[in-house]
Coordinates of C-alpha atoms in Angstrom, one line a residue:
Chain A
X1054 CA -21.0 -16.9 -16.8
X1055 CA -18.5 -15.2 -17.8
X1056 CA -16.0 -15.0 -20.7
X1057 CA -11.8 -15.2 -20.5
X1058 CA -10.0 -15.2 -23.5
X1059 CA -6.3 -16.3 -23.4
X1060 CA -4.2 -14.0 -25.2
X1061 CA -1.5 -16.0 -27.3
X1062 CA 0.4 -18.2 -25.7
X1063 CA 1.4 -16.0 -22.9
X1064 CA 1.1 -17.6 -19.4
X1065 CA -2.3 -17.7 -18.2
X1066 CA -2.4 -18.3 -14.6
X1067 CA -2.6 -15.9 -11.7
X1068 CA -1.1 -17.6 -8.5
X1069 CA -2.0 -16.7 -4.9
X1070 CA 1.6 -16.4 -2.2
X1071 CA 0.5 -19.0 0.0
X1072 CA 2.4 -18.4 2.9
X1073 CA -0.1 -16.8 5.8
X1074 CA -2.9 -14.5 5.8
X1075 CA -5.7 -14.3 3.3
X1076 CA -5.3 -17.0 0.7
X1077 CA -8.2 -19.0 0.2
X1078 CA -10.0 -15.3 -0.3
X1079 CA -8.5 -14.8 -3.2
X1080 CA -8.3 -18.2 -4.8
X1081 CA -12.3 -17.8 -4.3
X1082 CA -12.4 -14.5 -6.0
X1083 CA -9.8 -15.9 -8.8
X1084 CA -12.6 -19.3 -9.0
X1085 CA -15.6 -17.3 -9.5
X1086 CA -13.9 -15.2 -12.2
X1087 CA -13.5 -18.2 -14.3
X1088 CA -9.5 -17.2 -14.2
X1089 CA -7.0 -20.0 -13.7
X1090 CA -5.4 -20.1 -10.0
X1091 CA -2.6 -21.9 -8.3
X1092 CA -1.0 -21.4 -4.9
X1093 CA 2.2 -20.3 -4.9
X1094 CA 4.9 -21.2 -2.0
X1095 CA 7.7 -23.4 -3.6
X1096 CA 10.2 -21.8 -5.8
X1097 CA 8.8 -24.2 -8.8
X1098 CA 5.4 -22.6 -8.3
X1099 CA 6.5 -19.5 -10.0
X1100 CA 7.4 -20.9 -13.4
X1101 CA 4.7 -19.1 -15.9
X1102 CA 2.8 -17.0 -13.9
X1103 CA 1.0 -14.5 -15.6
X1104 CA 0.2 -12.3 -11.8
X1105 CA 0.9 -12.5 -8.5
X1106 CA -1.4 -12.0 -5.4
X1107 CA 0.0 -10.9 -2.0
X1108 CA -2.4 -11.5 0.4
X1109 CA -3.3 -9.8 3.4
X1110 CA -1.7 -10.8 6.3
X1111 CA 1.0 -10.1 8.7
X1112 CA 3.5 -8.6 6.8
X1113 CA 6.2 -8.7 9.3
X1114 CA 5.1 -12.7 9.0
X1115 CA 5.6 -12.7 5.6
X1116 CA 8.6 -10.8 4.7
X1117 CA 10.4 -12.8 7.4
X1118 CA 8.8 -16.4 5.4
X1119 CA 10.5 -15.0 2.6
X1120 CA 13.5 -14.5 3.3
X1121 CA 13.9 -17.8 4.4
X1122 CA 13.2 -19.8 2.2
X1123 CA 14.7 -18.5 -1.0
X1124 CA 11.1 -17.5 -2.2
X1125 CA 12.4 -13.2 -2.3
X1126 CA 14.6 -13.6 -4.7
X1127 CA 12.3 -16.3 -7.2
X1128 CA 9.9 -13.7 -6.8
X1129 CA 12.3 -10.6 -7.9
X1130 CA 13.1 -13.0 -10.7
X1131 CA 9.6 -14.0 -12.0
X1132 CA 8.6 -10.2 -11.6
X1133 CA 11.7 -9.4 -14.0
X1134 CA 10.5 -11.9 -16.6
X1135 CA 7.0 -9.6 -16.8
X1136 CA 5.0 -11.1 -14.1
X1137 CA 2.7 -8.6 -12.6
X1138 CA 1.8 -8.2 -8.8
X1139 CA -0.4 -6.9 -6.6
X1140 CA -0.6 -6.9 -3.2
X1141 CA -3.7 -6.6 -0.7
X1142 CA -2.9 -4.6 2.8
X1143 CA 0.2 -6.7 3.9
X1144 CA 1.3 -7.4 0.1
X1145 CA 1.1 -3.9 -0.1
X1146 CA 3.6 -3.4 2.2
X1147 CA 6.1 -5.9 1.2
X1148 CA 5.7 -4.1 -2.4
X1149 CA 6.7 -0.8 -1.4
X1150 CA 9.9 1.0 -1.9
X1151 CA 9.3 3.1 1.7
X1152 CA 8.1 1.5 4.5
X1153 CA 8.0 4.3 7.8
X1154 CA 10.2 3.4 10.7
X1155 CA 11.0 -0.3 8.6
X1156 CA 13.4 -1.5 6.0
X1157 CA 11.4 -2.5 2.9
X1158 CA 11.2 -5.7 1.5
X1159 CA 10.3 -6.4 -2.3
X1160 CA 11.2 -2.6 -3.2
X1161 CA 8.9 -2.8 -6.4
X1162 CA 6.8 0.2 -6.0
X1163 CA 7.5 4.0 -5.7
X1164 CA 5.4 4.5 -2.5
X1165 CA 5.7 5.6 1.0
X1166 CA 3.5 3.5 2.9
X1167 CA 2.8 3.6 7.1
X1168 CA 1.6 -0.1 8.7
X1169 CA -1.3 -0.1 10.8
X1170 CA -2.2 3.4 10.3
X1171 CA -5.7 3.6 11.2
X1172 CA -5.4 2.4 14.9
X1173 CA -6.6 -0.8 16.4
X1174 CA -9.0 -3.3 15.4
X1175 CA -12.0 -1.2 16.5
X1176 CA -11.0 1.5 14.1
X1177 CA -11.2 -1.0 11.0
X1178 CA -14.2 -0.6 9.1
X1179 CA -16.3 -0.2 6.0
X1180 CA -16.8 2.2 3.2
X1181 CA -17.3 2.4 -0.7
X1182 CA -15.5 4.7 -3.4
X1183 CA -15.8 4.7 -7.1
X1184 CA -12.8 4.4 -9.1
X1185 CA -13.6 5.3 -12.9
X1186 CA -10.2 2.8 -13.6
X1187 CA -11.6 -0.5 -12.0
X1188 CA -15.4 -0.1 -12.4
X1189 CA -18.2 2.4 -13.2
X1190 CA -20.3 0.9 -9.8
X1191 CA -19.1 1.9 -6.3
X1192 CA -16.8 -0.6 -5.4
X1193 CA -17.3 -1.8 -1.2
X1194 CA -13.8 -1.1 0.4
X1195 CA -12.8 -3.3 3.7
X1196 CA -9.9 -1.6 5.9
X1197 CA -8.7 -4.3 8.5
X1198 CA -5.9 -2.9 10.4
X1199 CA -4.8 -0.9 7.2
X1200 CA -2.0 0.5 6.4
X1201 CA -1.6 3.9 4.6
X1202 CA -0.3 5.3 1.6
X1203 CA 1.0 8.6 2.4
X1204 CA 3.3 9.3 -0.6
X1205 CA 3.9 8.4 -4.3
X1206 CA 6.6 8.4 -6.8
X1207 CA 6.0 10.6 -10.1
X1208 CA 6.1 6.8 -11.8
X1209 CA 2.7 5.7 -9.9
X1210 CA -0.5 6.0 -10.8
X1211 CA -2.9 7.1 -7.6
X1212 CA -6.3 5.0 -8.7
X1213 CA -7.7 5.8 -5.2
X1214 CA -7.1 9.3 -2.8
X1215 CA -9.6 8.9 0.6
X1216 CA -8.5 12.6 2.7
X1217 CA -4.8 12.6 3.5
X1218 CA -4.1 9.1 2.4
X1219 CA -4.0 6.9 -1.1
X1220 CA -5.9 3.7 -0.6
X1221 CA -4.9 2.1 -4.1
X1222 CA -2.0 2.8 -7.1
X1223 CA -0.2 1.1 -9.7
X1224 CA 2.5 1.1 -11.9
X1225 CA 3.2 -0.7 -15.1
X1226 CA 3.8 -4.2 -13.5
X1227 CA 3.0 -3.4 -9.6
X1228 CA -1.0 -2.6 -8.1
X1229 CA -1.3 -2.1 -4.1
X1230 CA -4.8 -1.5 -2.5
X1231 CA -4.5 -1.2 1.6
X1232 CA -8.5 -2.3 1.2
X1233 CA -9.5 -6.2 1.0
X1234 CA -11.8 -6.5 -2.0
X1235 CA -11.3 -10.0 -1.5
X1236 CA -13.7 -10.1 1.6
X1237 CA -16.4 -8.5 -0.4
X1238 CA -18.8 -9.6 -3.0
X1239 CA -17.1 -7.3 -5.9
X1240 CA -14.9 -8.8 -8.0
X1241 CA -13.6 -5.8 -10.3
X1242 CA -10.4 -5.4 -8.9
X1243 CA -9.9 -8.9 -9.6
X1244 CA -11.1 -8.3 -12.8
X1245 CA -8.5 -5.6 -13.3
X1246 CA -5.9 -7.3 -12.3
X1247 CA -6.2 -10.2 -14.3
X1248 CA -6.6 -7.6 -16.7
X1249 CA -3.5 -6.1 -16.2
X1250 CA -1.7 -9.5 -16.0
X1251 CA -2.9 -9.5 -19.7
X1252 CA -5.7 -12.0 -19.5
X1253 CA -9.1 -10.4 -21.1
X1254 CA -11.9 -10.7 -19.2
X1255 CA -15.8 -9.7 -20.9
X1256 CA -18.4 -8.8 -19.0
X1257 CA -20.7 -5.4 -18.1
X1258 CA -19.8 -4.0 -14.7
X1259 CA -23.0 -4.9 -12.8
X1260 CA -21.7 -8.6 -13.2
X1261 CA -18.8 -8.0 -10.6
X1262 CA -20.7 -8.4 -7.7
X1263 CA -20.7 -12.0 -7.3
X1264 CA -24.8 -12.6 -6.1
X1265 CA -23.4 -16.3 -4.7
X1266 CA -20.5 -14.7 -2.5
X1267 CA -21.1 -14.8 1.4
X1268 CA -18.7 -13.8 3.6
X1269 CA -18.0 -17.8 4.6
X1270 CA -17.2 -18.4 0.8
X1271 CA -13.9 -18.4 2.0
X1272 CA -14.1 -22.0 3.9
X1273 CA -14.4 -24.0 0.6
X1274 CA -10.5 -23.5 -0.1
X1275 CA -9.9 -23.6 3.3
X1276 CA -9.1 -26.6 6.2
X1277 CA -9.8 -30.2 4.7
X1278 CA -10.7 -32.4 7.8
Chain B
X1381 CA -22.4 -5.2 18.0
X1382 CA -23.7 -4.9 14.5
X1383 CA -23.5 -7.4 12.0
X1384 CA -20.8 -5.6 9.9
X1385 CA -18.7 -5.1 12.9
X1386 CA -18.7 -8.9 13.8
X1387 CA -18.1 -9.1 10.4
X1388 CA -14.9 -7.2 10.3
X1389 CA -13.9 -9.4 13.6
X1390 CA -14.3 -12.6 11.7
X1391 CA -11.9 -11.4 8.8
X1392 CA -9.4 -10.0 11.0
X1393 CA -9.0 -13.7 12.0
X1394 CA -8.9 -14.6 8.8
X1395 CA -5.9 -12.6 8.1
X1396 CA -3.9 -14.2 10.9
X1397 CA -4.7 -17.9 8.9
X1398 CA -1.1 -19.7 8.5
X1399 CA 0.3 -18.0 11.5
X1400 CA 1.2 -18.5 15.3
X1401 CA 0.5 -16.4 17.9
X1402 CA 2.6 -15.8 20.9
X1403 CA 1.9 -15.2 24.4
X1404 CA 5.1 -13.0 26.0
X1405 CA 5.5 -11.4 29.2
X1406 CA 6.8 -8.3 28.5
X1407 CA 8.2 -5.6 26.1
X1408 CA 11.1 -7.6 25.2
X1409 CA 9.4 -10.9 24.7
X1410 CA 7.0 -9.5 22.3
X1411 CA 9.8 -7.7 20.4
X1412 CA 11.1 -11.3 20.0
X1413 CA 8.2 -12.5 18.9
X1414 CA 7.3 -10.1 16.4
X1415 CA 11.4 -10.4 14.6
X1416 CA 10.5 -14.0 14.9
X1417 CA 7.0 -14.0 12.5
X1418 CA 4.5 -13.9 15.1
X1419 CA 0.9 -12.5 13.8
X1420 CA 0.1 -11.5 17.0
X1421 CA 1.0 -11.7 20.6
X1422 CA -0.8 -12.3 23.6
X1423 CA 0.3 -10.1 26.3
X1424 CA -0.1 -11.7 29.9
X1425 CA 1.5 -11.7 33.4
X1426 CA 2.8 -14.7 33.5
X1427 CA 2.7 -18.0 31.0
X1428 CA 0.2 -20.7 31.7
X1429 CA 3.2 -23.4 32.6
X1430 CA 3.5 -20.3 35.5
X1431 CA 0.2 -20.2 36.2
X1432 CA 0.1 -23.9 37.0
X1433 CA 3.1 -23.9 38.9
X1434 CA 1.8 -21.0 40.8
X1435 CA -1.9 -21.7 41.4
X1436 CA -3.8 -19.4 43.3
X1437 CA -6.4 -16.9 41.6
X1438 CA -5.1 -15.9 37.9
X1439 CA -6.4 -12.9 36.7
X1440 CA -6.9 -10.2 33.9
X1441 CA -3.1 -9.0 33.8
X1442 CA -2.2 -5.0 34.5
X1443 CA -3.3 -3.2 32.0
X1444 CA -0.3 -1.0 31.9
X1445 CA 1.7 -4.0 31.4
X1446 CA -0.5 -4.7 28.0
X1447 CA -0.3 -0.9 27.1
X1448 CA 3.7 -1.4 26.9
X1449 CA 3.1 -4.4 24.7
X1450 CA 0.8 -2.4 22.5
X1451 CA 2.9 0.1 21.9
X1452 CA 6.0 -2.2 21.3
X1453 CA 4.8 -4.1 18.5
X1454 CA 2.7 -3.0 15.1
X1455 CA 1.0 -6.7 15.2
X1456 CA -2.7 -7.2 16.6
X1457 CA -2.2 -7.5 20.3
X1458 CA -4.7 -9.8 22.6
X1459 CA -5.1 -10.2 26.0
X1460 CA -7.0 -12.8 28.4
X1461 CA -10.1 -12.2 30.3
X1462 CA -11.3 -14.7 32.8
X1463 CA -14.5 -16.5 31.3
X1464 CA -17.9 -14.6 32.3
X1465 CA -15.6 -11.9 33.6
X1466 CA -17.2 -9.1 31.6
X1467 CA -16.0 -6.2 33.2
X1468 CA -11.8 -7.3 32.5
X1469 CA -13.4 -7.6 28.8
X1470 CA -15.1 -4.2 29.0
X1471 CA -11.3 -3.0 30.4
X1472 CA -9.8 -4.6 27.6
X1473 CA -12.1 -3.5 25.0
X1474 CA -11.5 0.7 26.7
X1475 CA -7.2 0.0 26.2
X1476 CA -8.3 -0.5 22.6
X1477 CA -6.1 -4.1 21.9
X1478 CA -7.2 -6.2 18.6
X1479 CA -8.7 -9.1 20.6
X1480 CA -9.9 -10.8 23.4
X1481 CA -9.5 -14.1 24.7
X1482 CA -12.0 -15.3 27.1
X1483 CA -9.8 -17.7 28.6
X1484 CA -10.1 -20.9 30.4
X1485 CA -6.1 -20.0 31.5
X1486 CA -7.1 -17.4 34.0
X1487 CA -9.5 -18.5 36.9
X1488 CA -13.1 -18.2 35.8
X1489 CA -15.4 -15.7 37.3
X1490 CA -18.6 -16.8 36.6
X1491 CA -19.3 -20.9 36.6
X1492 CA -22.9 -20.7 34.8
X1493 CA -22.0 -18.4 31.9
X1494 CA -19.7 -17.0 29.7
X1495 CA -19.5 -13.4 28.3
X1496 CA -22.5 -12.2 25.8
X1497 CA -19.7 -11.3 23.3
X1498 CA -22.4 -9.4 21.2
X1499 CA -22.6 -6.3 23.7
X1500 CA -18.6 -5.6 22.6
X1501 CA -17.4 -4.4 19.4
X1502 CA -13.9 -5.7 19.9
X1503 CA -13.3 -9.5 19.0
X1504 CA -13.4 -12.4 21.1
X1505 CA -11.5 -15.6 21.0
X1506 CA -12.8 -18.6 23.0
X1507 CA -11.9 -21.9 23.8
X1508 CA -13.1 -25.2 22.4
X1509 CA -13.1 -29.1 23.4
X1510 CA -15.7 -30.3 20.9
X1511 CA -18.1 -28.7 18.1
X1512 CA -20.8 -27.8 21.0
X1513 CA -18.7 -25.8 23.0
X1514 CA -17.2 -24.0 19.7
X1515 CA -20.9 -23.6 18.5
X1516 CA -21.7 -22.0 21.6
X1517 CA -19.3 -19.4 22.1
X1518 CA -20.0 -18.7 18.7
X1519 CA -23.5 -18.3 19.4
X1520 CA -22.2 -15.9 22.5
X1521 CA -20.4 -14.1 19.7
X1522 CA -17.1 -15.1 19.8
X1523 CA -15.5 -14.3 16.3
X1524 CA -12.5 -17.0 16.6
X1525 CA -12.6 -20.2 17.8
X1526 CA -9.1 -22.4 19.6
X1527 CA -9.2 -25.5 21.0
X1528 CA -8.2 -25.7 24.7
X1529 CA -5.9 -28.2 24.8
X1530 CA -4.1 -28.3 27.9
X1531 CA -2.0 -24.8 28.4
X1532 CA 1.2 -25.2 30.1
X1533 CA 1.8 -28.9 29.9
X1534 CA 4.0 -28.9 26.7
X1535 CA 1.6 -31.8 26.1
X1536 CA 0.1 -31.6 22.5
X1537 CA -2.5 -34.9 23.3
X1538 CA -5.2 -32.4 24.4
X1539 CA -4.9 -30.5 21.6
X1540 CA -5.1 -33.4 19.3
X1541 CA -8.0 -34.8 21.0
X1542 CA -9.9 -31.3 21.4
X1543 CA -9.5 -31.4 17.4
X1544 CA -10.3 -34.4 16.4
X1545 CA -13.4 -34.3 18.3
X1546 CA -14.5 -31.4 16.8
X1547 CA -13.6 -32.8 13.1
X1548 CA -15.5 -36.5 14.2
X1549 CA -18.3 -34.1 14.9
X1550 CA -18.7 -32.2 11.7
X1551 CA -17.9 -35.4 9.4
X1552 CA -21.2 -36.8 11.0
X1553 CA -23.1 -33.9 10.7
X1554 CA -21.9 -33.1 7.3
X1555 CA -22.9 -36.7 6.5
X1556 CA -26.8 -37.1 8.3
X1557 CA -30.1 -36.3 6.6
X1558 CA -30.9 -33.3 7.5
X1559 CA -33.9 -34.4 10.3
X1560 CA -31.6 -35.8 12.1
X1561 CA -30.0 -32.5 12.7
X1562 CA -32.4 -31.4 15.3
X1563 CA -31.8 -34.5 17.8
X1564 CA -27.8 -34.8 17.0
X1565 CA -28.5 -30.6 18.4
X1566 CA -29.9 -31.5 21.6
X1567 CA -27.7 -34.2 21.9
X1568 CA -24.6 -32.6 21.7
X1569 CA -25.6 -29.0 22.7
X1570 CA -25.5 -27.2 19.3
X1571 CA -27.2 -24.5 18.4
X1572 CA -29.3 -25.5 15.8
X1573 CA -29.7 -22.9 13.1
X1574 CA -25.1 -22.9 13.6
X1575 CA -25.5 -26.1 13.0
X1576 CA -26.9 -26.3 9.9
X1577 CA -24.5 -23.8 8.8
X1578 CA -21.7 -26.3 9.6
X1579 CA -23.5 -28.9 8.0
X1580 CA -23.4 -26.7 4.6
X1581 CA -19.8 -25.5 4.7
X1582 CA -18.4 -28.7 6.4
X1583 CA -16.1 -26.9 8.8
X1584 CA -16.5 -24.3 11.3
X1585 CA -17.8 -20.7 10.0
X1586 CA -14.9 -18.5 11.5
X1587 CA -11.3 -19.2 12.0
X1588 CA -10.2 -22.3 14.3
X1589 CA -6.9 -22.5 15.9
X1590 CA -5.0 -24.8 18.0
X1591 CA -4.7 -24.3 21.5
X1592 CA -3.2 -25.7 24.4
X1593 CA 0.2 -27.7 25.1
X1594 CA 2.4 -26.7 21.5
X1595 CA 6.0 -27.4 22.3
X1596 CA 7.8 -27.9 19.0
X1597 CA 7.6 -27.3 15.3
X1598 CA 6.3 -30.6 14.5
X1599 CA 3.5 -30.4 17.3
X1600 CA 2.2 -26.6 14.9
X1601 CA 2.7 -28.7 11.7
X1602 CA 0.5 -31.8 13.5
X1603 CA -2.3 -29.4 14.2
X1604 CA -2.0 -27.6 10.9
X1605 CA -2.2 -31.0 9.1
X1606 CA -5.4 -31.7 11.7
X1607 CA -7.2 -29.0 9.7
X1608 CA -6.3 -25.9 12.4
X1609 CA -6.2 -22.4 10.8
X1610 CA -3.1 -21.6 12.4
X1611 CA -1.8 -22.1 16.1
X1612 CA -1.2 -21.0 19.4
X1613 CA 1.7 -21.2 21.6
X1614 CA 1.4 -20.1 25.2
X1615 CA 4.5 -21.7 27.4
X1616 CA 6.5 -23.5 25.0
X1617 CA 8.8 -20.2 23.4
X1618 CA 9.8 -18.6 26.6
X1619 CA 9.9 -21.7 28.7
X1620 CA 12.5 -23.0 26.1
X1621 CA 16.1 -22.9 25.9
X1622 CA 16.3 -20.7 23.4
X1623 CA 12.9 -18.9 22.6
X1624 CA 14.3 -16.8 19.4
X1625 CA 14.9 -19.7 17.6
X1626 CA 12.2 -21.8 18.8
X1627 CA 9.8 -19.3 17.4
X1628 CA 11.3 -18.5 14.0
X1629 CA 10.9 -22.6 13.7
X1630 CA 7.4 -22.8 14.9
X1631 CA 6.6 -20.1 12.5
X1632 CA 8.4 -21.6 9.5
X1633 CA 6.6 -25.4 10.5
X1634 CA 3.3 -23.7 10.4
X1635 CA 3.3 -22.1 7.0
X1636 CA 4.9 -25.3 5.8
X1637 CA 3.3 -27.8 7.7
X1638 CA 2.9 -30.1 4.3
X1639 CA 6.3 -29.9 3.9
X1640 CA 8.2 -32.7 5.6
X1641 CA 11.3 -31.4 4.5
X1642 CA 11.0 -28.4 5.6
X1643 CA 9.2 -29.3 8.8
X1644 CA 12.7 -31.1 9.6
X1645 CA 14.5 -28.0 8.5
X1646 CA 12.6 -26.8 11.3
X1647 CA 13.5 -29.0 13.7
X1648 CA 17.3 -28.8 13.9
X1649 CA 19.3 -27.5 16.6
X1650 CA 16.5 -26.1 18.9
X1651 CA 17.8 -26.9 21.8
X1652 CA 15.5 -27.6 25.0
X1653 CA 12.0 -27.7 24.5
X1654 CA 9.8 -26.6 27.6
X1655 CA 9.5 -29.3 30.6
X1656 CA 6.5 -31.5 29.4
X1657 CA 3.9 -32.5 31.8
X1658 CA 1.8 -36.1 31.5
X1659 CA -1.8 -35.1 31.8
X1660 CA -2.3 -38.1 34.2
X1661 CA -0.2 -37.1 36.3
X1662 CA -2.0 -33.5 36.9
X1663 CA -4.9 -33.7 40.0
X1664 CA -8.3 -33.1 38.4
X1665 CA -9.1 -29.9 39.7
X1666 CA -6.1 -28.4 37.9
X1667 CA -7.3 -29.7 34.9
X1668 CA -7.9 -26.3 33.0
X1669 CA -10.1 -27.4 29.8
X1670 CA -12.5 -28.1 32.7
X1671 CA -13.5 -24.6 33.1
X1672 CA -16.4 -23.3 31.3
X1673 CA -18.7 -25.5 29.1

């Protein structure tokens, strides 16, 4: 099993935006990396978050969800306060400051970034890429109706450049992927994540691939009957 | 289709969990729609509540109607095939929309069988009344499960039934030793080696929404809190009074369905909800969860 070692007394828990789209994903991924998870989707949720997940999703859904409900601006907030973000596909979206033919939504990261990009659902598919920053194995990459990255500020770091497009960057409190590691077996972008959220997580590389993950892991955190 | 592709399939249901999905008419509607929150529309002729009212033969709508759609909206669009109909799917899958929906709403085409979903490599949605039926489309290789309710009526009580059927079902599966799988199989027409996957997860292995008479907010936060994935709603937007805000609502009671607050939030001011329809009331041959098995 692994090891996670809190540092200080900093906040230790990475929530998931539970409004649509691909929650219980990445509360799975969060569980079998020993790190501590909540669902976020009241205003009170995001007291002492160390990270934020935005899901995949709709992300016309979710930038519409909130705005209503007062979440936007308790997110803004939170993220001021040092909590770091990243966003999956959708949450990508919502995180970027340019959004073709759109108004953006959260504004948080120096990136143009076209929706659906790649086409239509036959058009979404698989491939792998290493990225020295995240892990020293190939990492599996799932594009679902993905959007691209087709620009970056001189602030962002590109972790990821596939061709003509940028598939994953950061900044100091912002990550974006438009892949869904959360619907593979890896677990290192997880990893880095929680790493960047300040949480230390020890382990050798060949560890991230989760050997229990199936692609139904999913339907534990999901649909109590 | 390959395993990775079905794969893909499954998961882009799973990014639609939380969400509603609209059926609209036209360019306009799904504009509407997709300001509203949809996740995805489903572009046909005319709304099953029309369908009904209209009877006759429904069919595969134009595709140059579902083109316009496409191109209207950046969300996943789907369209209806009529069950066993396997050239409208092969017509579908060639205008390159997100998903098909091999649809008990449109007059069947073939009584015996349904499509072999395996030979496409674009998704499939299928009606369910009960874990068999689910099983068995799933077994076809349908990536996305519904209930069937019953469309048009405004009338959630199919729906619920179709549901709690289904979640009767797994609970006694989940709960039997596992030889008495095999005759609870043949008994209720389950595949077996699906069942036994069941069994271990407790719930169905791809995405189930409900299907099939939604009218209101609190009818998307019943199913929700029934164990749906997300929801459905065919007649009851555009059939209302005011189908802009009926949607934002239905959207907002979905992702909050535990939320009784904000459920009522929801609720306020809607203004007409579609006509509703009493199921007893409808002749039996009109009865649309009837078609297919």
């Amino acid at each position: 099993m692994m090891n996670l070692h809190l540092v200080s007394n900093k906040p230790s828990v990475i929530g998931v935006l539970d409004l649509q789209g691909g929650v219980h994903e990445h509360l799975e991924h969060l569980e079998s990396l020993g790190v501590v998870y909540k669902r976020v989707k009241q205003v009170e949720d995001f007291a002492d978050l160390a990270g934020l997940i935005i899901p995949g999703g709709e992300s016309s859904c979710l930038s519409r969800l909130l705005n209503i409900f007062e979440i936007k601006d308790v997110l803004l907030q939170a993220h001021q306060r040092g909590m770091k973000i990243w966003g999956t596909c959708a949450g990508a979206i919502l995180l970027a400051n340019k959004i073709v033919g759109e108004s953006s939504c959260l504004n948080l990261i120096n990136i143009t970034i076209e929706r659906n990009s790649f086409g239509s659902q036959l058009d979404s598919f698989v491939s792998e890429a290493t990225i020295p920053a995240v892990a020293a194995e190939p990492i599996p990459l799932i594009f679902i109706r993905a959007p691209k990255i087709i620009d970056v500020g001189s602030d962002v770091n590109v972790l990821l450049e596939i061709g003509d497009y940028i598939a994953a960057a950061e900044n100091e409190s912002v990550l974006v992927t438009v892949f869904h590691p959360e619907l593979t077996g890896c677990l290192a972008f997880h990893r880095y994540f929680a790493m960047k959220c300040g949480l230390k997580i020890t382990a050798s590389d060949h560890e991230y691939i989760d050997p229990h993950w199936k692609s139904c892991s999913w339907t534990k955190h999901a649909g109590n009957i | 289709m390959d395993t990775k592709r079905y794969e893909l399939n499954v998961q882009l249901a799973q990014m639609l969990k939380g969400g509603v999905i609209m059926d609209v008419t036209n360019v306009e509607q799904a504009k509407i729609a997709e300001e509203a929150g949809a996740v995805s529309v489903m572009a046909l002729e005319r709304v099953p509540a029309d369908i009904r009212k209209d009877g006759g033969v429904a069919r595969m709508s134009d595709p140059s109607m579902i083109a316009a759609i496409k191109k209207a909206v950046s969300i996943p669009v789907m369209a209806k095939a009529r069950i066993g109909h396997f050239v409208e799917a092969q017509i579908l899958e060639a205008l390159r929309i997100d998903y098909i929906d091999e649809s008990e709403v449109l007059t069947p085409a073939d009584e015996e069988c349904h499509i072999d979903k395996t030979k496409f490599s674009i998704p499939f949605v299928c009606g369910a009344r009960n874990l068999g039926e689910a099983l068995r489309r799933i077994a076809e290789g349908a990536a996305m499960i519904r209930t069937k309710g019953e469309a048009g009526t405004g009338n959630v009580v199919e729906a619920v039934r179709h549901m709690r059927t289904m979640n009767r079902e797994i609970r006694q599966l989940v709960q039997m030793p596992v030889e008495e799988v095999t005759g609870f199989a043949k008994a209720n027409g389950l595949p077996y080696e699906l069942a036994l996957k069941v069994k271990e997860l407790g719930r169905l292995p791809v995405v189930n929404f409900a299907a099939g008479g939604i009218a209101t907010p609190a009818d998307a936060a019943l199913m929700m809190q029934l164990g749906c994935d997300g929801v459905f709603v065919g007649s009851g937007i555009f059939k209302s009074a005011d189908p802009a805000k009926r949607a934002r609502a239905i959207v907002k009671a979905t992702a909050y369905f535990n939320d009784p607050q904000k459920v009522l939030e929801a609720s306020m001011d809607l203004g007409e909800a579609m006509p509703g329809l009493e199921i007893s009331q409808i002749p039996p041959e009109q009865i649309l969860a009837g078609r297919g098995w």
